[in-house]
CSV table of C-alpha atoms in Angstrom, one decimal:
chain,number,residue,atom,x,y,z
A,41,UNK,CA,-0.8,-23.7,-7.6
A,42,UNK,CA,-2.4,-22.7,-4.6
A,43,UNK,CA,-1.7,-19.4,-2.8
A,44,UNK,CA,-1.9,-17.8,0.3
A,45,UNK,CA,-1.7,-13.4,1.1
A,46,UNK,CA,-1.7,-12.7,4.8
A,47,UNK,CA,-2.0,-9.3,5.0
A,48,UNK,CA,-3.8,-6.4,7.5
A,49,UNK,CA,-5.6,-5.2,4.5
A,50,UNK,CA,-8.9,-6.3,3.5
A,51,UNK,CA,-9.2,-8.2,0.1
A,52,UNK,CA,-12.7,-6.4,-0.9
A,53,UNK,CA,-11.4,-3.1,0.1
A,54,UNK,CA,-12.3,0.1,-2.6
A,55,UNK,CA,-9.0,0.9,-1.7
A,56,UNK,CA,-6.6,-0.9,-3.9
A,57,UNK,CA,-3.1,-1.7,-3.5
A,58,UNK,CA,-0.1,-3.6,-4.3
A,59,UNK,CA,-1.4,-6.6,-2.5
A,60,UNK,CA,-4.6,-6.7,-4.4
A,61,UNK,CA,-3.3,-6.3,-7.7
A,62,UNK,CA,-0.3,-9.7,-6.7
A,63,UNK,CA,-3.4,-11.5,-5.8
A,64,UNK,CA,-5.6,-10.7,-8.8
A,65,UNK,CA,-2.4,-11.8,-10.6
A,66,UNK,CA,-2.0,-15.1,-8.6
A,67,UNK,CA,-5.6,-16.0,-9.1
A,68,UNK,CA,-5.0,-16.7,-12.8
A,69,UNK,CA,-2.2,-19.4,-11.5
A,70,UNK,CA,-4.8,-21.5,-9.5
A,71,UNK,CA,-6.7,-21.2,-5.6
A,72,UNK,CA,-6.0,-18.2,-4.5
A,73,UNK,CA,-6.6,-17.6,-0.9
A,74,UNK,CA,-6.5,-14.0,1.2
A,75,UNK,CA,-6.1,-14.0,5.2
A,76,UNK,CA,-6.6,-10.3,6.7
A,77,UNK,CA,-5.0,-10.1,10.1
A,78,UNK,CA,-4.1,-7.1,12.7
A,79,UNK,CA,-8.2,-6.2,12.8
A,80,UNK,CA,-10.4,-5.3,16.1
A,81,UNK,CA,-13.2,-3.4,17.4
A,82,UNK,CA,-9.9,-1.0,18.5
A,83,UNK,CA,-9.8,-0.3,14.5
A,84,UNK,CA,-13.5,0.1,14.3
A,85,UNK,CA,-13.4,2.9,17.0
A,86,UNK,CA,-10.5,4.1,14.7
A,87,UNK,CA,-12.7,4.3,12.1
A,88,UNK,CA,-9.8,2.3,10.9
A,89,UNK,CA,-10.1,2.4,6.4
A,90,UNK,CA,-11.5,-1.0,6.8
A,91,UNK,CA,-14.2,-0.9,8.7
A,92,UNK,CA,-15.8,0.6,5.5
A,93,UNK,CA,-15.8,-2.0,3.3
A,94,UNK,CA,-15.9,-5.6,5.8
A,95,UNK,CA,-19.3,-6.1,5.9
A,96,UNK,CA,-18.3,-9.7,7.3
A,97,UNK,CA,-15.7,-10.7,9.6
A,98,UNK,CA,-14.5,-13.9,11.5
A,99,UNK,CA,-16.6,-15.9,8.3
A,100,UNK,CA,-15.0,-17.4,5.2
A,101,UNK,CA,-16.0,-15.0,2.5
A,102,UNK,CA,-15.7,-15.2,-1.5
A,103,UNK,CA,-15.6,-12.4,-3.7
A,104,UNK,CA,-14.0,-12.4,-7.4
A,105,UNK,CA,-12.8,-15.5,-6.9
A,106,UNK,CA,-10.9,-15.1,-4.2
A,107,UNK,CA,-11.6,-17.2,-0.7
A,108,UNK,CA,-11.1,-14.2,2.0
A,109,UNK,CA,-11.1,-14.1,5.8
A,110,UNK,CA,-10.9,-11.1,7.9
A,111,UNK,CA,-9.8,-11.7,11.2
A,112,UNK,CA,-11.4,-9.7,14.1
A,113,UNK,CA,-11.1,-9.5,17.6
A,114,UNK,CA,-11.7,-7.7,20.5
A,115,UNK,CA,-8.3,-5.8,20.8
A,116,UNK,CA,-4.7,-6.1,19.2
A,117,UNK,CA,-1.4,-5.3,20.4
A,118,UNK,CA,0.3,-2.2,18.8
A,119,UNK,CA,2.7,0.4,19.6
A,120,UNK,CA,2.5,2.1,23.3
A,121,UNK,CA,5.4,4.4,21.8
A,122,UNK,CA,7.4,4.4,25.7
A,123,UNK,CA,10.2,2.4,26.0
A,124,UNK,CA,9.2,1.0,29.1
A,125,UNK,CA,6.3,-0.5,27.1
A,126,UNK,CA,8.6,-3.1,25.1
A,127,UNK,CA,8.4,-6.2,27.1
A,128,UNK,CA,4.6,-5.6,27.7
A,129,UNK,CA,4.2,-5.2,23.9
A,130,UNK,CA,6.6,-8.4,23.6
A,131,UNK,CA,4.2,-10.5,25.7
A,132,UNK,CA,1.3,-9.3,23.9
A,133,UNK,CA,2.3,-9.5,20.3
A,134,UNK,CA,3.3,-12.9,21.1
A,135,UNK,CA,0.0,-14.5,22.8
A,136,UNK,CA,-1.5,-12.5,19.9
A,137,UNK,CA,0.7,-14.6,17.3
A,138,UNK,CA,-0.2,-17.6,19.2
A,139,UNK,CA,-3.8,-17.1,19.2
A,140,UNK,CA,-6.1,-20.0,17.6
A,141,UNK,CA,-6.8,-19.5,14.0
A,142,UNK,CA,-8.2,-23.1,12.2
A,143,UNK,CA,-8.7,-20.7,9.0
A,144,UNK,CA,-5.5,-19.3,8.6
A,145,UNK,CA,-3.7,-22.8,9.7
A,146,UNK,CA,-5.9,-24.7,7.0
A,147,UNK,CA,-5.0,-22.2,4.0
A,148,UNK,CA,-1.5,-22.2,5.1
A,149,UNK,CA,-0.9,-26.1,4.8
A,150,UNK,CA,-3.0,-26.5,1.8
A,151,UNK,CA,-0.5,-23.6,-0.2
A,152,UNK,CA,2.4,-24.0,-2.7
A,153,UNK,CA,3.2,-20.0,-1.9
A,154,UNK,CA,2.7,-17.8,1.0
A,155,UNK,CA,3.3,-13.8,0.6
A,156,UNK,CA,3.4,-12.6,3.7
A,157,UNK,CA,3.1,-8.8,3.9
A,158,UNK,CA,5.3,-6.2,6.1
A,159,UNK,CA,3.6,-4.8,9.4
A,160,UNK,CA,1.7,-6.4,11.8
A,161,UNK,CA,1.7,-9.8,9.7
A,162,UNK,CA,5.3,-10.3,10.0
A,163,UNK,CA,4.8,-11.5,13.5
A,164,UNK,CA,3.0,-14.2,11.6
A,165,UNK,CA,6.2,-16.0,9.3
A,166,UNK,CA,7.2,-18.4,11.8
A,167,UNK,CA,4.0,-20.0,12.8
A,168,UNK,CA,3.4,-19.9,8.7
A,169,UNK,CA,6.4,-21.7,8.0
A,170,UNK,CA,5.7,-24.2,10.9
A,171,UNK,CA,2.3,-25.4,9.7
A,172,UNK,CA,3.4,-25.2,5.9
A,173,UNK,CA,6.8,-26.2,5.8
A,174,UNK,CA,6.2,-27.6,1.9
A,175,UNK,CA,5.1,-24.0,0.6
A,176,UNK,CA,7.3,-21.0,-0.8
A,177,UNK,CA,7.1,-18.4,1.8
A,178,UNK,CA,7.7,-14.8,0.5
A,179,UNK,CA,8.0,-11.4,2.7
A,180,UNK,CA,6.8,-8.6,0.8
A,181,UNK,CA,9.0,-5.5,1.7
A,182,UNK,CA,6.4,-2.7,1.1
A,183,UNK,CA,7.6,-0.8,4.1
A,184,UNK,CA,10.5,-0.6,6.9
A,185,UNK,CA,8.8,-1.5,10.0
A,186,UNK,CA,10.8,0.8,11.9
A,187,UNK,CA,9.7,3.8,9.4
A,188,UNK,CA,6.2,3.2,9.5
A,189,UNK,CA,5.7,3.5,13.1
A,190,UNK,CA,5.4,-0.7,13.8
A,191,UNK,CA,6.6,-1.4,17.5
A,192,UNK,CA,10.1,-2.5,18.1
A,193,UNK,CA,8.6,-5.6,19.2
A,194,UNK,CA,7.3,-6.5,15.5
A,195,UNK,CA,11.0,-5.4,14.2
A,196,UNK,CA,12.5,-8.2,16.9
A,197,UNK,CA,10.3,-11.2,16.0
A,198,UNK,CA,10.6,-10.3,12.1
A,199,UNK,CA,14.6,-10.4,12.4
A,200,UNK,CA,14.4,-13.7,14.4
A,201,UNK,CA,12.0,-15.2,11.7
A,202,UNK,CA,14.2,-14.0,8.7
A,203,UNK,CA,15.5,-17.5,8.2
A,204,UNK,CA,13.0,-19.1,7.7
A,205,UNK,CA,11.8,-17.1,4.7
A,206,UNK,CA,12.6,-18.5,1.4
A,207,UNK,CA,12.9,-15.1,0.0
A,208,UNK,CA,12.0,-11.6,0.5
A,209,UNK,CA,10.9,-9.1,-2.6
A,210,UNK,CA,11.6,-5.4,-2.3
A,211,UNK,CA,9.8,-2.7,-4.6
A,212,UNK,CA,12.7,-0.4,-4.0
A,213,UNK,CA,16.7,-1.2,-4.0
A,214,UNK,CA,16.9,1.4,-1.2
A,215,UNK,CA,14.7,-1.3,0.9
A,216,UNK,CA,17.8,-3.6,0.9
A,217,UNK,CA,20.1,-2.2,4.0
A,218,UNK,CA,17.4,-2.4,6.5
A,219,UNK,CA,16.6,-6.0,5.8
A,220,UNK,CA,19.0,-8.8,8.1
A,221,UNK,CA,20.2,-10.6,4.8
A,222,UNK,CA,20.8,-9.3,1.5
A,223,UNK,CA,21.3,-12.7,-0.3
A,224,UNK,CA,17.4,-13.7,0.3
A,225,UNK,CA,16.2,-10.5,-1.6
A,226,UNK,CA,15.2,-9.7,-4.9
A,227,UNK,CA,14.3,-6.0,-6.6
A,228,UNK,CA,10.7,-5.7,-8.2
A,229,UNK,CA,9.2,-2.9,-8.6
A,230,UNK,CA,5.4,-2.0,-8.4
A,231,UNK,CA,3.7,-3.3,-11.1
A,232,UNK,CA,1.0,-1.1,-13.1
A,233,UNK,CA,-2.1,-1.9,-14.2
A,234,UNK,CA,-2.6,-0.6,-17.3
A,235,UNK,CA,-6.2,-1.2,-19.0
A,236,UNK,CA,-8.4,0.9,-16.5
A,237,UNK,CA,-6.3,3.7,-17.8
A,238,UNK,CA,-5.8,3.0,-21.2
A,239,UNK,CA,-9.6,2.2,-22.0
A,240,UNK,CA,-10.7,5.9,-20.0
A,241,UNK,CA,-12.7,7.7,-22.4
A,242,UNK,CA,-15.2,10.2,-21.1
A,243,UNK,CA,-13.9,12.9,-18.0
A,244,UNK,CA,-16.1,13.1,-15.0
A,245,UNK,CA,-15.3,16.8,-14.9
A,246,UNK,CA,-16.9,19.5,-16.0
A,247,UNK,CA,-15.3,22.6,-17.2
A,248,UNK,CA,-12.0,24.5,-16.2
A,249,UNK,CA,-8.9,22.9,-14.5
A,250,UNK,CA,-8.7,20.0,-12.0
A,251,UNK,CA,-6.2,18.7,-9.9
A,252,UNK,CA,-6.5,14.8,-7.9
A,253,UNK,CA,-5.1,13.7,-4.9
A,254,UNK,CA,-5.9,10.1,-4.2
A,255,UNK,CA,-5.3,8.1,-1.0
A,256,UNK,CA,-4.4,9.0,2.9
A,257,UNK,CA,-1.1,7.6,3.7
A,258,UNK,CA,0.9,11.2,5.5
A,259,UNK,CA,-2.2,13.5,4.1
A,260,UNK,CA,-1.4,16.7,4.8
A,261,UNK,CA,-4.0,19.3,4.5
A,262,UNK,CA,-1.9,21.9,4.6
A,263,UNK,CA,-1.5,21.8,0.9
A,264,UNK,CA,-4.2,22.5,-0.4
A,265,UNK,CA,-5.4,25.5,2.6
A,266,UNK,CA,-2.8,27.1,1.2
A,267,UNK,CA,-3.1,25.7,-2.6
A,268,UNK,CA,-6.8,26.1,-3.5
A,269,UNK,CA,-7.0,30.3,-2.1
A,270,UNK,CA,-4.2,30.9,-4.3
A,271,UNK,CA,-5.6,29.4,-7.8
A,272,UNK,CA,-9.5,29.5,-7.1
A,273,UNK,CA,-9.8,28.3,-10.9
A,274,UNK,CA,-8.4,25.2,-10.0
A,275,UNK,CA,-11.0,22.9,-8.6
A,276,UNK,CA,-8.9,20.6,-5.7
A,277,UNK,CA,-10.2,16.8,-5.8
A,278,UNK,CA,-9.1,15.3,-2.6
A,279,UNK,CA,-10.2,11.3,-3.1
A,280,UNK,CA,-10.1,8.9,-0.1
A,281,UNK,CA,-8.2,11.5,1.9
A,282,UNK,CA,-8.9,10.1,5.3
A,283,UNK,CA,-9.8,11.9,9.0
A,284,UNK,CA,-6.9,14.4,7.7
A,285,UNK,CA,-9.4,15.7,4.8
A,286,UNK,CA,-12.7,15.8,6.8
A,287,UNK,CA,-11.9,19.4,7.7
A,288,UNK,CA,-11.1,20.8,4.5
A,289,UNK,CA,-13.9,23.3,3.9
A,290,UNK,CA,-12.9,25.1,0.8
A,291,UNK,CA,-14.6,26.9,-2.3
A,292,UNK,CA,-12.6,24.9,-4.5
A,293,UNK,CA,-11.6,22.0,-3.0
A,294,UNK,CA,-13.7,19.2,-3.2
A,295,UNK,CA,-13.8,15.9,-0.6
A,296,UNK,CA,-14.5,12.9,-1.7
A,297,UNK,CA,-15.3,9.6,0.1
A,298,UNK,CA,-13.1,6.0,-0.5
A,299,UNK,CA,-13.9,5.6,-4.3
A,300,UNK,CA,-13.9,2.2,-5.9
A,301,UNK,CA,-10.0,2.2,-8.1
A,302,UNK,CA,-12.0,2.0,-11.3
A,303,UNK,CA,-14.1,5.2,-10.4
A,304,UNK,CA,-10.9,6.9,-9.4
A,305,UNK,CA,-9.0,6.3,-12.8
A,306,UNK,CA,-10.6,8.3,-15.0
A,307,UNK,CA,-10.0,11.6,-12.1
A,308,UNK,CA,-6.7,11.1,-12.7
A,309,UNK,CA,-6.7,10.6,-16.6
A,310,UNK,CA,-8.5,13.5,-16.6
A,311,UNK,CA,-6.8,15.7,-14.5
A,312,UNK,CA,-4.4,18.6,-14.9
A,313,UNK,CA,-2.5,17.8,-12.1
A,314,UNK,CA,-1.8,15.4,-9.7
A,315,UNK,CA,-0.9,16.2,-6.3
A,316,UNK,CA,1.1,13.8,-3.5
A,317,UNK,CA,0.4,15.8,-0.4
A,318,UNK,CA,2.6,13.6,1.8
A,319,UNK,CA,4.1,15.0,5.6
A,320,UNK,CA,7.5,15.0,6.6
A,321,UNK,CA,6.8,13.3,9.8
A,322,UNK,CA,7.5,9.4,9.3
A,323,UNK,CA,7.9,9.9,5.8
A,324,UNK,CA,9.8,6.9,4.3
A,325,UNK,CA,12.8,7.7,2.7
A,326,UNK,CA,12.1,5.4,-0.1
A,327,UNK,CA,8.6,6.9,-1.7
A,328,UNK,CA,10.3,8.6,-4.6
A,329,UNK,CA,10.3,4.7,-5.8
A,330,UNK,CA,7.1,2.8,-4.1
A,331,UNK,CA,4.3,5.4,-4.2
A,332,UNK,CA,1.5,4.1,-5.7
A,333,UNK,CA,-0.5,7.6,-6.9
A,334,UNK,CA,2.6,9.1,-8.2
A,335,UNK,CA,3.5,6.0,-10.8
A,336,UNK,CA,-0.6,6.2,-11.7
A,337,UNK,CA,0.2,10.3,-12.2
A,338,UNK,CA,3.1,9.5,-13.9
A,339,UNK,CA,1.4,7.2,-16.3
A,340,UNK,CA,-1.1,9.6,-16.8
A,341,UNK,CA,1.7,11.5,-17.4
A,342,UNK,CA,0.7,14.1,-15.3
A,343,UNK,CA,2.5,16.7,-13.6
A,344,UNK,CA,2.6,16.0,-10.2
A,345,UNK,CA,3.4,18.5,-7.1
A,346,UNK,CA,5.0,16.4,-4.1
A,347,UNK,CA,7.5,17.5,-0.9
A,348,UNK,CA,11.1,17.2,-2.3
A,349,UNK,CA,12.0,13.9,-0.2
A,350,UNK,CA,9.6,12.4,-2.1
A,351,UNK,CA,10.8,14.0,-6.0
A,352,UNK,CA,13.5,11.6,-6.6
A,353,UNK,CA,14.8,12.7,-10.1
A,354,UNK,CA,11.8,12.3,-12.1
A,355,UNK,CA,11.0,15.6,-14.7
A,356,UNK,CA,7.5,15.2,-14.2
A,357,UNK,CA,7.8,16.4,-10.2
A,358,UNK,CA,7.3,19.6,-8.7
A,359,UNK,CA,8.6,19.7,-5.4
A,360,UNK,CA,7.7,22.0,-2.4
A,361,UNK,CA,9.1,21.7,0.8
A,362,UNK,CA,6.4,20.8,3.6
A,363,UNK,CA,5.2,23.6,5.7
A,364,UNK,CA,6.4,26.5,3.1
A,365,UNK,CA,3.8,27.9,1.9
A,366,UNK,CA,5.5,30.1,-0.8
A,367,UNK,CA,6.9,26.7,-2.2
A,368,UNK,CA,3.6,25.1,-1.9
A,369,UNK,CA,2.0,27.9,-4.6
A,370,UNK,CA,5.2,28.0,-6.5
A,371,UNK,CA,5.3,24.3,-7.2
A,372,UNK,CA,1.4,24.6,-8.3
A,373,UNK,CA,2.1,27.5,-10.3
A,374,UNK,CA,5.1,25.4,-12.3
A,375,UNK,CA,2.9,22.1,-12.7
A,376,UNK,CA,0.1,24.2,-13.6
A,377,UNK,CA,2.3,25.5,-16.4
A,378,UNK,CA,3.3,22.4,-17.9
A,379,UNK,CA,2.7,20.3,-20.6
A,380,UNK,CA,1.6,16.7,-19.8
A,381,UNK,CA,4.0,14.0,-19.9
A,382,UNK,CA,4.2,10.9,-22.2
A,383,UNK,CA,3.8,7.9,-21.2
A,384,UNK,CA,7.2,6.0,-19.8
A,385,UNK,CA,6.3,2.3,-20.1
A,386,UNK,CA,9.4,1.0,-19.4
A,387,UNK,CA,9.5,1.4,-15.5
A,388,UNK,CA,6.0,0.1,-15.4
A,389,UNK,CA,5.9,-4.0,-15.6
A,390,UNK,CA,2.5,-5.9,-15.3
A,391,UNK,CA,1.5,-7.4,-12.2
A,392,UNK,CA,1.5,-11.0,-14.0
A,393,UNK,CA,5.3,-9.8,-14.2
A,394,UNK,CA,5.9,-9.1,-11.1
A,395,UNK,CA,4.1,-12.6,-10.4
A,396,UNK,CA,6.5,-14.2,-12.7
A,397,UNK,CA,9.3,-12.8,-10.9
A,398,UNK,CA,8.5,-13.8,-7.4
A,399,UNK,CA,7.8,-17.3,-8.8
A,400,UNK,CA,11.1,-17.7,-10.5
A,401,UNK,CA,13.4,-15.0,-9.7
A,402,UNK,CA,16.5,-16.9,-11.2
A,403,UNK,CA,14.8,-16.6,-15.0
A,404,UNK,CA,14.7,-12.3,-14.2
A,405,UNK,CA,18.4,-11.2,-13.7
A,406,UNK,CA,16.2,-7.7,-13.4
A,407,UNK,CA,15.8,-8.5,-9.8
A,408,UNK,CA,19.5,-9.1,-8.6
A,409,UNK,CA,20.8,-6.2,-6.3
């Protein structure tokens, strides 16, 4: 089988994700192909996550096995935020969308499956399923558009494409009421991958107590300014934290750069705490169910501080609520204070499971709504 991920993150990124670990998974079912798109000297000037890690662009590129491509151009079209914007952000998401791509064309025809991912790529699924009418073509819910800022122009063009899509996977049931259609989609959760932290042996720390925070997505300092003063025998590992963490400038609290996921693992094995220091503002209203560093805390079983509209119901969260700082220190002071959790392998399927249910939802009555 040969298999396609069109998706605006970049396959050899340190930074890894759902999308890497479906691929990794598809590689073991034949070709696997990844297409980056939604890239430009704009993101550079951003200092845009992947600028670090694409030393090539606009070149076919192989790495593990995987044939990648990440596009870049000059500019690309995003969100103006004014509403008098939309039908200049129409126009230019659409001559984007129509732009000449040979690579992405020839990958597309060539595939049995296309995953498509949610943002700027969903602007993509039409001219996908024109040039590769043969293949399975898969939207991967891992946001709502609307939540996570994409212009309304992106939301119209993704709504007009549904159709087209042979079906569309959601890694949270709450996902389902902002989609057009309800009877294309099919519930899988996140998959886990297990081995990096089952075969963690030796801590990278050195003595007294640590707490991790890993990733950018909503950073919000604010935490730990208020966090690390209060327990200065807590050392405060802020990993990949973005232009958010740059100006943290604490005792105890200590920065580090994007950090390869294997790297990463054994901070959070290790750790006392792990910490989800997400902001209210655009905060989607499904994270209790798709964030990634709270299912690796929670199979670390660690106790893990978060804002409350991200705690669902799960024991092992300590909620705060963002902005309060006598919240902040209490829910520090409670994780702090307790035990680690086991390990609750049930809500945590393989990524070759989530493969298998994408490929052949009808055998896994698990992802009916």
């Amino acid at each position: 089988m040969k298999s396609l991920m069109v998706s605006a993150h970049d396959w050899r990124s340190k930074r890894r994700i759902n999308v890497h670990f479906i691929a990794e998974a598809l590689r073991r079912h034949g070709a696997t192909h990844w297409y980056t798109f939604g890239f430009s000297l704009l993101s550079r000037l951003k200092r845009d996550h992947r600028t670090e890690t694409a030393r090539v662009s606009n070149v076919i590129d192989e790495v593990d096995g995987v044939a990648c491509f990440l596009e870049e151009t000059v500019v690309h079209p995003f969100n103006l935020h004014r509403p008098w914007a939309l039908p200049v952000e129409r126009a230019a998401f659409a001559a984007y969308a129509a732009k000449r791509r040979p690579e992405l064309d020839t990958w597309a025809a060539a595939s049995d499956l296309i995953i498509v991912e949610s943002g700027i790529p969903a602007i993509l699924i039409e001219r996908l399923r024109r040039v590769a009418p043969q293949a399975k073509l898969v939207y991967l819910a891992s946001d709502d558009l609307s939540t996570v800022g994409c212009s309304r122009a992106i939301v119209e063009r993704f709504e007009a494409a549904f159709a087209v899509l042979d079906l569309v996977v959601l890694p949270s049931r709450l996902l389902a009421g902002s989609m057009p259609d309800r009877t294309k989609c099919i519930h899988v959760p996140h998959g886990f991958e297990r081995r990096p932290f089952d075969r963690v042996t030796a801590s990278p720390y050195g003595g007294g107590r640590h707490a991790i925070s890993v990733g950018s997505m909503l950073f919000d300092p604010t935490v730990f300014e208020v966090a690390a003063p209060a327990f200065p025998n807590v050392t405060f590992h802020v990993v990949g934290g973005g232009p958010a963490a740059r100006g943290l400038d604490l005792a105890n609290v200590d920065v580090h750069p994007e950090t390869a996921f294997d790297e990463t693992v054994p901070m959070i094995v290790h750790a006392d705490i792990g910490i989800a220091p997400y902001r209210d503002e655009g905060a989607p209203w499904y994270l209790a169910d798709t964030s990634m560093k709270m299912r690796q805390y929670r199979y670390a079983g660690l106790p893990t501080v978060c804002p409350g509209f991200a705690a669902g119901t799960d024991p092992s969260r300590f909620a705060y609520d963002p902005g309060d700082p006598a919240t902040i220190v209490a829910a520090v002071g409670r994780a702090l204070a307790s035990p680690h959790f086991p390990v609750a392998t049930a809500d945590f399927p393989s990524w070759d499971e989530v493969v298998d249910r994408i490929l052949d939802p009808a055998a896994h009555p698990d992802t009916r709504l």
